[in-house]
Short mmCIF file of C-alpha atoms in Angstrom, two decimals:
data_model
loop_
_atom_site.label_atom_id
_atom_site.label_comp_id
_atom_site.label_asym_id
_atom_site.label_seq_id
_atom_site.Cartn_x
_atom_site.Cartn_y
_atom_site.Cartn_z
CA UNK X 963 -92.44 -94.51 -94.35
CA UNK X 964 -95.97 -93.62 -95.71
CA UNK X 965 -98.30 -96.33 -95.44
CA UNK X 966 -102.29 -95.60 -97.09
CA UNK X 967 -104.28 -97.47 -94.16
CA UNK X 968 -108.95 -97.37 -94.65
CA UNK X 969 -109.93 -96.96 -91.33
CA UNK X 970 -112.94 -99.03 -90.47
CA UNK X 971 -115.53 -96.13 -90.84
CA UNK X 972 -113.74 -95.98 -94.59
CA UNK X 973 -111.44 -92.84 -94.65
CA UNK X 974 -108.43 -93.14 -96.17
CA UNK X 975 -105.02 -91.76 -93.70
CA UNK X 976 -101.96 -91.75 -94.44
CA UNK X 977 -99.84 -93.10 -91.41
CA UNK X 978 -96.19 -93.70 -90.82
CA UNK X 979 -96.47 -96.33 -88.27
CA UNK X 980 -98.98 -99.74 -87.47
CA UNK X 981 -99.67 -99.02 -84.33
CA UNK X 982 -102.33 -96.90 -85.14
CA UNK X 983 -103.46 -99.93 -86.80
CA UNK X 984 -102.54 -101.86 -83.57
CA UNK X 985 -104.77 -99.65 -81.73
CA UNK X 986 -107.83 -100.36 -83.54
CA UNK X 987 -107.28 -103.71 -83.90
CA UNK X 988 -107.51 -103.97 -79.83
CA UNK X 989 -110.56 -101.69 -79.71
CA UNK X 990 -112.34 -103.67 -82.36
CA UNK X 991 -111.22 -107.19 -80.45
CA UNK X 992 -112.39 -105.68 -77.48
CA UNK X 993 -116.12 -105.02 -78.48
CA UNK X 994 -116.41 -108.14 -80.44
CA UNK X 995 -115.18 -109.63 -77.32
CA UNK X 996 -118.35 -107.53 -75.44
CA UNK X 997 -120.92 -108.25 -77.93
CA UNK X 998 -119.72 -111.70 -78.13
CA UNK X 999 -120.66 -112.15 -74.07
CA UNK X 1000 -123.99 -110.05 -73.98
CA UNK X 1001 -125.28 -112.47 -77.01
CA UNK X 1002 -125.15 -110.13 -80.09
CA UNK X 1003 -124.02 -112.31 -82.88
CA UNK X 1004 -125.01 -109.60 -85.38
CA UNK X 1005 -122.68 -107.16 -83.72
CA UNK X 1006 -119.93 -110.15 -82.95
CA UNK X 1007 -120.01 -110.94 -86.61
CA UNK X 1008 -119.96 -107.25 -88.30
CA UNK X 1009 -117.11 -107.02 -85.58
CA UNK X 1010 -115.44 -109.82 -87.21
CA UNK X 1011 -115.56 -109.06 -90.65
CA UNK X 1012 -114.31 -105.39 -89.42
CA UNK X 1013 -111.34 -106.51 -87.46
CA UNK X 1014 -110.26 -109.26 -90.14
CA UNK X 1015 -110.20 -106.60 -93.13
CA UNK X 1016 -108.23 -104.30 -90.47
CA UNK X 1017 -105.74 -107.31 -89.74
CA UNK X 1018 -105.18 -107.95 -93.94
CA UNK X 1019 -103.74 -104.27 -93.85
CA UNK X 1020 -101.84 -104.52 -90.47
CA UNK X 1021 -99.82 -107.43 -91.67
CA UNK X 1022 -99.86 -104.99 -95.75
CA UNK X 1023 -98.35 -102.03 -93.14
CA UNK X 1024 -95.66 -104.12 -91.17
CA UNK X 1025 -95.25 -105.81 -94.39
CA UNK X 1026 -93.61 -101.90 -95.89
CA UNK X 1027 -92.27 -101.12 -92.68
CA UNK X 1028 -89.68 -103.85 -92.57
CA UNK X 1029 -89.40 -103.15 -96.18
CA UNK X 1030 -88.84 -99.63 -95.43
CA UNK X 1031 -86.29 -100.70 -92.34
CA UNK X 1032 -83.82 -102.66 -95.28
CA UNK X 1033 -84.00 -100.34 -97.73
CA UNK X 1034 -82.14 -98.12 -95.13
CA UNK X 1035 -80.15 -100.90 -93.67
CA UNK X 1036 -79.08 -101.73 -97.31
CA UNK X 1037 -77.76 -98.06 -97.32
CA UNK X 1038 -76.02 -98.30 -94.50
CA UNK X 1039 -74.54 -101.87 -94.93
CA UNK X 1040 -73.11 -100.70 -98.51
CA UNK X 1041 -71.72 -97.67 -97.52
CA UNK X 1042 -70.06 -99.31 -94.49
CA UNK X 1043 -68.64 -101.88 -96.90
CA UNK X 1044 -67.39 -99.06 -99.17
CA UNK X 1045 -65.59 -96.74 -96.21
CA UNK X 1046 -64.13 -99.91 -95.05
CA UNK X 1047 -62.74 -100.82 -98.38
CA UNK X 1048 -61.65 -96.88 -98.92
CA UNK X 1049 -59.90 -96.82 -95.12
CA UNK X 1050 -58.05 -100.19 -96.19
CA UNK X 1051 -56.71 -98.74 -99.68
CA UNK X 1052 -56.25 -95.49 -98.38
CA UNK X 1053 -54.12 -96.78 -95.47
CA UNK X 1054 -51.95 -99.24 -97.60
CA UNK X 1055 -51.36 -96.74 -100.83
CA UNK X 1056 -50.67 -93.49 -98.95
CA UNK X 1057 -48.27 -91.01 -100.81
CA UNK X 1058 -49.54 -92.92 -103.92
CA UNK X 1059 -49.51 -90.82 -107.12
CA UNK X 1060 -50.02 -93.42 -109.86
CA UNK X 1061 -54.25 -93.63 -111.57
CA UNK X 1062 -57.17 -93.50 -110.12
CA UNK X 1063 -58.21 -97.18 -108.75
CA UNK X 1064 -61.23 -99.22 -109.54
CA UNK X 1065 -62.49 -98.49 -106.20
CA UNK X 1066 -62.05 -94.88 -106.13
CA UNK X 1067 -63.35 -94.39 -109.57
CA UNK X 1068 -66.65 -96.34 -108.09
CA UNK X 1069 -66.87 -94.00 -104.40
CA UNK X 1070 -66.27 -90.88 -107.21
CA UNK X 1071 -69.47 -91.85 -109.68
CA UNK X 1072 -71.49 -89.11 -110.87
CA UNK X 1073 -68.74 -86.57 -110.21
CA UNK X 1074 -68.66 -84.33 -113.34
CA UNK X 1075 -65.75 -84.52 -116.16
CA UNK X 1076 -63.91 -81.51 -115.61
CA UNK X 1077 -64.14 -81.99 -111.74
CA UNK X 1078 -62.59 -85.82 -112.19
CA UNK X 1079 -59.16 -86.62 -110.73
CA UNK X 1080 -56.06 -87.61 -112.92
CA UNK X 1081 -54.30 -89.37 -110.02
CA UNK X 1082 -54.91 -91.83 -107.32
CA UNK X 1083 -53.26 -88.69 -105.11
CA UNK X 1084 -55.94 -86.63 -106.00
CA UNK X 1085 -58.87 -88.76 -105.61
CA UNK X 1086 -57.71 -89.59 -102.23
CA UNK X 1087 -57.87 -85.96 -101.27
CA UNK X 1088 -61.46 -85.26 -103.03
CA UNK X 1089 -63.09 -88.87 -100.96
CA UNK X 1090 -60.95 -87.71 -97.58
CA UNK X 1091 -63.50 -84.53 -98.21
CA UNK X 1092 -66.30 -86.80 -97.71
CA UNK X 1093 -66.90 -87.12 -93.71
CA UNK X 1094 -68.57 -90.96 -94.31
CA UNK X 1095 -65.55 -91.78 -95.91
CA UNK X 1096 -62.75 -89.94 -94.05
CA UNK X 1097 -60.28 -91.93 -92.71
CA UNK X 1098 -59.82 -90.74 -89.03
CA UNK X 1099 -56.98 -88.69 -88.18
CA UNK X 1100 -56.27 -91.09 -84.93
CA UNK X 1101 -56.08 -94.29 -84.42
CA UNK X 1102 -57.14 -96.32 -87.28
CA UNK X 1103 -57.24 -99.59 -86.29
CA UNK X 1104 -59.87 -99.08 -83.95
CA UNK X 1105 -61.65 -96.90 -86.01
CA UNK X 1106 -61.48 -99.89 -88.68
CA UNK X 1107 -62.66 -102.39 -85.81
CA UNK X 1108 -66.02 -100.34 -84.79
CA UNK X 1109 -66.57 -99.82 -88.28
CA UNK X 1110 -66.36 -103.53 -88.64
CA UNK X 1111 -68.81 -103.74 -85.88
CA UNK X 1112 -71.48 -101.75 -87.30
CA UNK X 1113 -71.20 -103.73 -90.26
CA UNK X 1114 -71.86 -107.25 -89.41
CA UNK X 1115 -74.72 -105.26 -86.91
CA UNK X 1116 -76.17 -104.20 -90.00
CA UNK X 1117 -75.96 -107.16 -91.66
CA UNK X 1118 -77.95 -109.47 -88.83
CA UNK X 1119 -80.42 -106.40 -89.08
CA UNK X 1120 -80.65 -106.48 -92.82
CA UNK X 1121 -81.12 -110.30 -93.11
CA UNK X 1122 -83.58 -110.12 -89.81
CA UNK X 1123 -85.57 -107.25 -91.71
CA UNK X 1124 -85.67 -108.79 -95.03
CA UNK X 1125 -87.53 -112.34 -92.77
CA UNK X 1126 -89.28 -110.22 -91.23
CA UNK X 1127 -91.04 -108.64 -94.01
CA UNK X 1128 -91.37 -111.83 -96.46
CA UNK X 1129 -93.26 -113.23 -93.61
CA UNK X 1130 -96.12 -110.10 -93.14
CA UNK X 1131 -96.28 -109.96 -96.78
CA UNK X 1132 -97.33 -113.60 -97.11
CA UNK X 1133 -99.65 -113.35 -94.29
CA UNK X 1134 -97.22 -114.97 -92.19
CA UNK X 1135 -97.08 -113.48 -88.56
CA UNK X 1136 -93.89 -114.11 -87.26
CA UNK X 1137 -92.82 -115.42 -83.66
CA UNK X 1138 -92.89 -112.44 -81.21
CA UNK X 1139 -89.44 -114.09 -80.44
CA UNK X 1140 -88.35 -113.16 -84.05
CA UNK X 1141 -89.56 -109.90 -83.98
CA UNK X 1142 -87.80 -109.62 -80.51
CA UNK X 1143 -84.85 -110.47 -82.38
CA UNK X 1144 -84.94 -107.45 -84.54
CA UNK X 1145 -85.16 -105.09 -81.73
CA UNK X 1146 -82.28 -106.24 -80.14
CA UNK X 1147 -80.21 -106.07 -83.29
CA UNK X 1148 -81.59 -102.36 -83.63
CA UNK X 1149 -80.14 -101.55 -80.39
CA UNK X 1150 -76.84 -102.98 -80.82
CA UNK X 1151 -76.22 -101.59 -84.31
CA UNK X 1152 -77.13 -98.16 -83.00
CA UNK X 1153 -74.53 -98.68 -80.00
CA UNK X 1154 -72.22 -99.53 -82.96
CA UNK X 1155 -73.11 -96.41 -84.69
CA UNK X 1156 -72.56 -94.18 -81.29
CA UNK X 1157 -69.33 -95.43 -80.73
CA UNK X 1158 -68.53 -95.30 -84.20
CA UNK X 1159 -69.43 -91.69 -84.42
CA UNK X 1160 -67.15 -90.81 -80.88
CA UNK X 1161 -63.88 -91.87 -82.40
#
């Protein structure tokens, strides 16, 4: 993520996460609070206008993080879906040698013409070269079932994300309980993904 932030003083970073927005946000509240107490409305009110124009691109920056967050979640959901889909084929048609399916023609797109299987034998062993999409050697129903699990994790993330960042876009701070919610999706789709990646 790359996220073109003005600072208050007017320079122009690039940053690749909001809480170096975050921290500004609680230095500026801070003095405003100060200036606010010792009587200096001048100062309270430049204060304001500064921390306001630094909240608009806080909510812009976790706005294209979430964004950011789905577009890899998508990634990861499809390609789940797809290695799931593969495993399940590959399982049920092995020692196949009639065409190349629908679903294997789709997992081989973009493979040049004179590197393109004639068989469904063939373009089983060319995908089984693949290590997202190899089925495992072991075991592959419960290979199948923590795939399974990192899928639907995924998917809560991916819907949670995709909330999360129609709400910042629209100027819509969420509940800290929603964004609480995300988090603890994160962790369990990456304790899907570890024991995914022991089997």
């Amino acid at each position: 993520m790359n996220f073109e932030w003005r600072k208050p003083d007017g320079t122009e970073v690039a940053i690749d996460s909001p809480d170096e927005i975050s921290h500004v946000l609680n230095s500026l509240k801070a003095r405003h609070d100060t200036a606010k107490s010792a009587g200096s409305k001048m100062e309270a009110a430049a204060l304001e206008i500064q921390y306001e124009e630094q909240y608009k691109q806080w909510l812009m920056c976790m706005a294209f993080y979430y964004q950011h967050e789905r577009k890899e979640l998508s990634l990861l959901y499809r390609r789940g879906r797809q290695t799931a889909a593969w495993w399940d084929q590959w399982s049920a048609q092995h020692g196949n040698d009639g065409e190349v399916s629908e679903l294997q023609q789709a997992l081989l797109k973009g493979l040049p013409q004179d590197l393109s299987p004639r068989s469904w034998a063939e373009a089983a062993k060319i995908i089984n070269r693949n290590p997202d999409l190899r089925p495992p050697s072991t075991d592959l129903d419960t290979a199948k079932q923590c795939l399974a699990d990192v899928i639907a994790n995924a998917s809560s993330c991916l819907e949670l994300a995709e909330y999360l960042a129609t709400k910042f876009y629209h100027g819509d701070r969420p509940e800290q309980n929603e964004v609480d919610a995300y988090q603890v999706e994160r962790v369990r789709l990456a304790e899907a993904l570890a024991n995914a990646a022991d089997l």
